[in-house]
Amino acid sequence: GQNIDQPTEMTATEGAIVQINCTYQTSGFNGLFWYQQHAGEAPTFLSYNVLDGLEEKGRFSSFLSRSKGYSYLLLKELQMKDSASYLCAVMDSNYQLIWGAGTKLIIKP
Amino acid sequence: GAVVSQHPSRVICKSGTSVKIECRSLDFQATTMFWYRQFPKQSLMLMATSNEGSKATYEQGVEKDKFLINHASLTLSTLTVTSAHPEDSSFYICSAIKINEQFFGPGTRLTVL
């Protein structure tokens, strides 16, 4: 079957760095997405990785290792507004998204 | 960036009525659109994949006669919740694929009384 695993909840301190991991097993691979979702809102696209390596966008970076079925989202210089759920999703061979359950990130002052 | 809109953003209806939700890709053509449903405190649940000019592909457990999907053009897909019941109350989100990126609509909150 297809499976996406990510931690349910993480806590970090304002100004610090946090890494959210995602492992996956899917039928085919056409890229991995990270989304940020605040309560009651639609997800916001953060990053897309289809090749191995690190993609950096400002305070956010995303890493992919296809051979290990592994990705992480790295958030630096955490701000209170970064408190949200972070969703990992893999696009399979049929171009459908397989979603993880999301990681709730709590930022403390 | 690409924009996907949904209409209406909120709708309240009586039990037994039907509600239509529109999803539009405003500045690009999307041959494939997705419809999701989100329950409180849960991740998105894919309901169906909507392909322009053909029948939608429904996920297991989703009633195709209750959730009617029409993808009549490359910029518009509609989801009609037929004979809505209170348990259909939820947040419905559509998305569209542009090249290798997925863009989400803002969502429609449906409340069935």
mmCIF file with all atom_site columns, N, CA and C in Angstrom, chain B residues 1 11-12 14 16 26 34 40 44-45 49 77-78 83-84 96 101 108:
data_model
loop_
_atom_site.group_PDB
_atom_site.id
_atom_site.type_symbol
_atom_site.label_atom_id
_atom_site.label_alt_id
_atom_site.label_comp_id
_atom_site.label_asym_id
_atom_site.label_entity_id
_atom_site.label_seq_id
_atom_site.pdbx_PDB_ins_code
_atom_site.Cartn_x
_atom_site.Cartn_y
_atom_site.Cartn_z
_atom_site.occupancy
_atom_site.B_iso_or_equiv
_atom_site.pdbx_formal_charge
_atom_site.auth_seq_id
_atom_site.auth_comp_id
_atom_site.auth_asym_id
_atom_site.auth_atom_id
_atom_site.pdbx_PDB_model_num
ATOM 1  N N  . GLY B 1 1   ? 1.968   34.068 -9.052  1.00 0.00 ? 1   GLY B N  1
ATOM 2  C CA . GLY B 1 1   ? 1.751   32.637 -9.230  1.00 0.00 ? 1   GLY B CA 1
ATOM 3  C C  . GLY B 1 1   ? 0.349   32.342 -9.719  1.00 0.00 ? 1   GLY B C  1
ATOM 4  N N  . VAL B 1 11  ? -21.373 28.459 2.430   1.00 0.00 ? 11  VAL B N  1
ATOM 5  C CA . VAL B 1 11  ? -22.761 28.221 2.067   1.00 0.00 ? 11  VAL B CA 1
ATOM 6  C C  . VAL B 1 11  ? -23.444 27.474 3.195   1.00 0.00 ? 11  VAL B C  1
ATOM 7  N N  . ILE B 1 12  ? -24.643 27.932 3.506   1.00 0.00 ? 12  ILE B N  1
ATOM 8  C CA . ILE B 1 12  ? -25.485 27.268 4.497   1.00 0.00 ? 12  ILE B CA 1
ATOM 9  C C  . ILE B 1 12  ? -26.755 26.835 3.783   1.00 0.00 ? 12  ILE B C  1
ATOM 10 N N  . LYS B 1 14  ? -30.337 23.951 3.728   1.00 0.00 ? 14  LYS B N  1
ATOM 11 C CA . LYS B 1 14  ? -31.213 23.062 4.484   1.00 0.00 ? 14  LYS B CA 1
ATOM 12 C C  . LYS B 1 14  ? -30.972 21.622 4.062   1.00 0.00 ? 14  LYS B C  1
ATOM 13 N N  . GLY B 1 16  ? -31.459 18.135 2.565   1.00 0.00 ? 16  GLY B N  1
ATOM 14 C CA . GLY B 1 16  ? -32.259 17.695 1.432   1.00 0.00 ? 16  GLY B CA 1
ATOM 15 C C  . GLY B 1 16  ? -32.050 18.502 0.173   1.00 0.00 ? 16  GLY B C  1
ATOM 16 N N  . LEU B 1 26  ? -7.773  30.532 -12.765 1.00 0.00 ? 26  LEU B N  1
ATOM 17 C CA . LEU B 1 26  ? -7.990  31.866 -13.316 1.00 0.00 ? 26  LEU B CA 1
ATOM 18 C C  . LEU B 1 26  ? -6.991  32.255 -14.405 1.00 0.00 ? 26  LEU B C  1
ATOM 19 N N  . PHE B 1 34  ? -8.523  18.435 -8.642  1.00 0.00 ? 34  PHE B N  1
ATOM 20 C CA . PHE B 1 34  ? -8.817  17.519 -7.552  1.00 0.00 ? 34  PHE B CA 1
ATOM 21 C C  . PHE B 1 34  ? -9.818  18.152 -6.606  1.00 0.00 ? 34  PHE B C  1
ATOM 22 N N  . PRO B 1 40  ? -12.724 18.413 10.630  1.00 0.00 ? 40  PRO B N  1
ATOM 23 C CA . PRO B 1 40  ? -12.011 19.178 11.660  1.00 0.00 ? 40  PRO B CA 1
ATOM 24 C C  . PRO B 1 40  ? -10.826 18.419 12.229  1.00 0.00 ? 40  PRO B C  1
ATOM 25 N N  . LEU B 1 44  ? -6.360  16.575 4.732   1.00 0.00 ? 44  LEU B N  1
ATOM 26 C CA . LEU B 1 44  ? -7.256  16.567 3.580   1.00 0.00 ? 44  LEU B CA 1
ATOM 27 C C  . LEU B 1 44  ? -7.542  15.137 3.127   1.00 0.00 ? 44  LEU B C  1
ATOM 28 N N  . MET B 1 45  ? -8.749  14.900 2.682   1.00 0.00 ? 45  MET B N  1
ATOM 29 C CA . MET B 1 45  ? -9.125  13.611 2.129   1.00 0.00 ? 45  MET B CA 1
ATOM 30 C C  . MET B 1 45  ? -9.483  13.806 0.663   1.00 0.00 ? 45  MET B C  1
ATOM 31 N N  . THR B 1 49  ? -10.729 12.779 -8.596  1.00 0.00 ? 49  THR B N  1
ATOM 32 C CA . THR B 1 49  ? -9.895  13.453 -9.588  1.00 0.00 ? 49  THR B CA 1
ATOM 33 C C  . THR B 1 49  ? -10.778 13.790 -10.772 1.00 0.00 ? 49  THR B C  1
ATOM 34 N N  . SER B 1 77  ? -14.254 23.326 -12.901 1.00 0.00 ? 77  SER B N  1
ATOM 35 C CA . SER B 1 77  ? -14.790 22.060 -12.421 1.00 0.00 ? 77  SER B CA 1
ATOM 36 C C  . SER B 1 77  ? -15.826 22.377 -11.365 1.00 0.00 ? 77  SER B C  1
ATOM 37 N N  . THR B 1 78  ? -16.909 21.617 -11.339 1.00 0.00 ? 78  THR B N  1
ATOM 38 C CA . THR B 1 78  ? -17.939 21.853 -10.321 1.00 0.00 ? 78  THR B CA 1
ATOM 39 C C  . THR B 1 78  ? -18.180 20.586 -9.516  1.00 0.00 ? 78  THR B C  1
ATOM 40 N N  . SER B 1 83  ? -28.756 16.297 -2.340  1.00 0.00 ? 83  SER B N  1
ATOM 41 C CA . SER B 1 83  ? -29.526 15.904 -1.157  1.00 0.00 ? 83  SER B CA 1
ATOM 42 C C  . SER B 1 83  ? -28.645 15.950 0.093   1.00 0.00 ? 83  SER B C  1
ATOM 43 N N  . ALA B 1 84  ? -28.152 17.150 0.346   1.00 0.00 ? 84  ALA B N  1
ATOM 44 C CA . ALA B 1 84  ? -27.183 17.315 1.438   1.00 0.00 ? 84  ALA B CA 1
ATOM 45 C C  . ALA B 1 84  ? -27.791 16.984 2.798   1.00 0.00 ? 84  ALA B C  1
ATOM 46 N N  . ALA B 1 96  ? -5.779  22.501 -8.652  1.00 0.00 ? 96  ALA B N  1
ATOM 47 C CA . ALA B 1 96  ? -5.522  22.304 -10.078 1.00 0.00 ? 96  ALA B CA 1
ATOM 48 C C  . ALA B 1 96  ? -4.027  22.145 -10.297 1.00 0.00 ? 96  ALA B C  1
ATOM 49 N N  . GLU B 1 101 ? 3.164   21.559 -10.529 1.00 0.00 ? 101 GLU B N  1
ATOM 50 C CA . GLU B 1 101 ? 2.859   22.214 -9.269  1.00 0.00 ? 101 GLU B CA 1
ATOM 51 C C  . GLU B 1 101 ? 1.348   22.196 -9.044  1.00 0.00 ? 101 GLU B C  1
ATOM 52 N N  . THR B 1 108 ? -14.317 25.946 0.377   1.00 0.00 ? 108 THR B N  1
ATOM 53 C CA . THR B 1 108 ? -15.735 26.305 0.576   1.00 0.00 ? 108 THR B CA 1
ATOM 54 C C  . THR B 1 108 ? -16.211 25.612 1.829   1.00 0.00 ? 108 THR B C  1
#
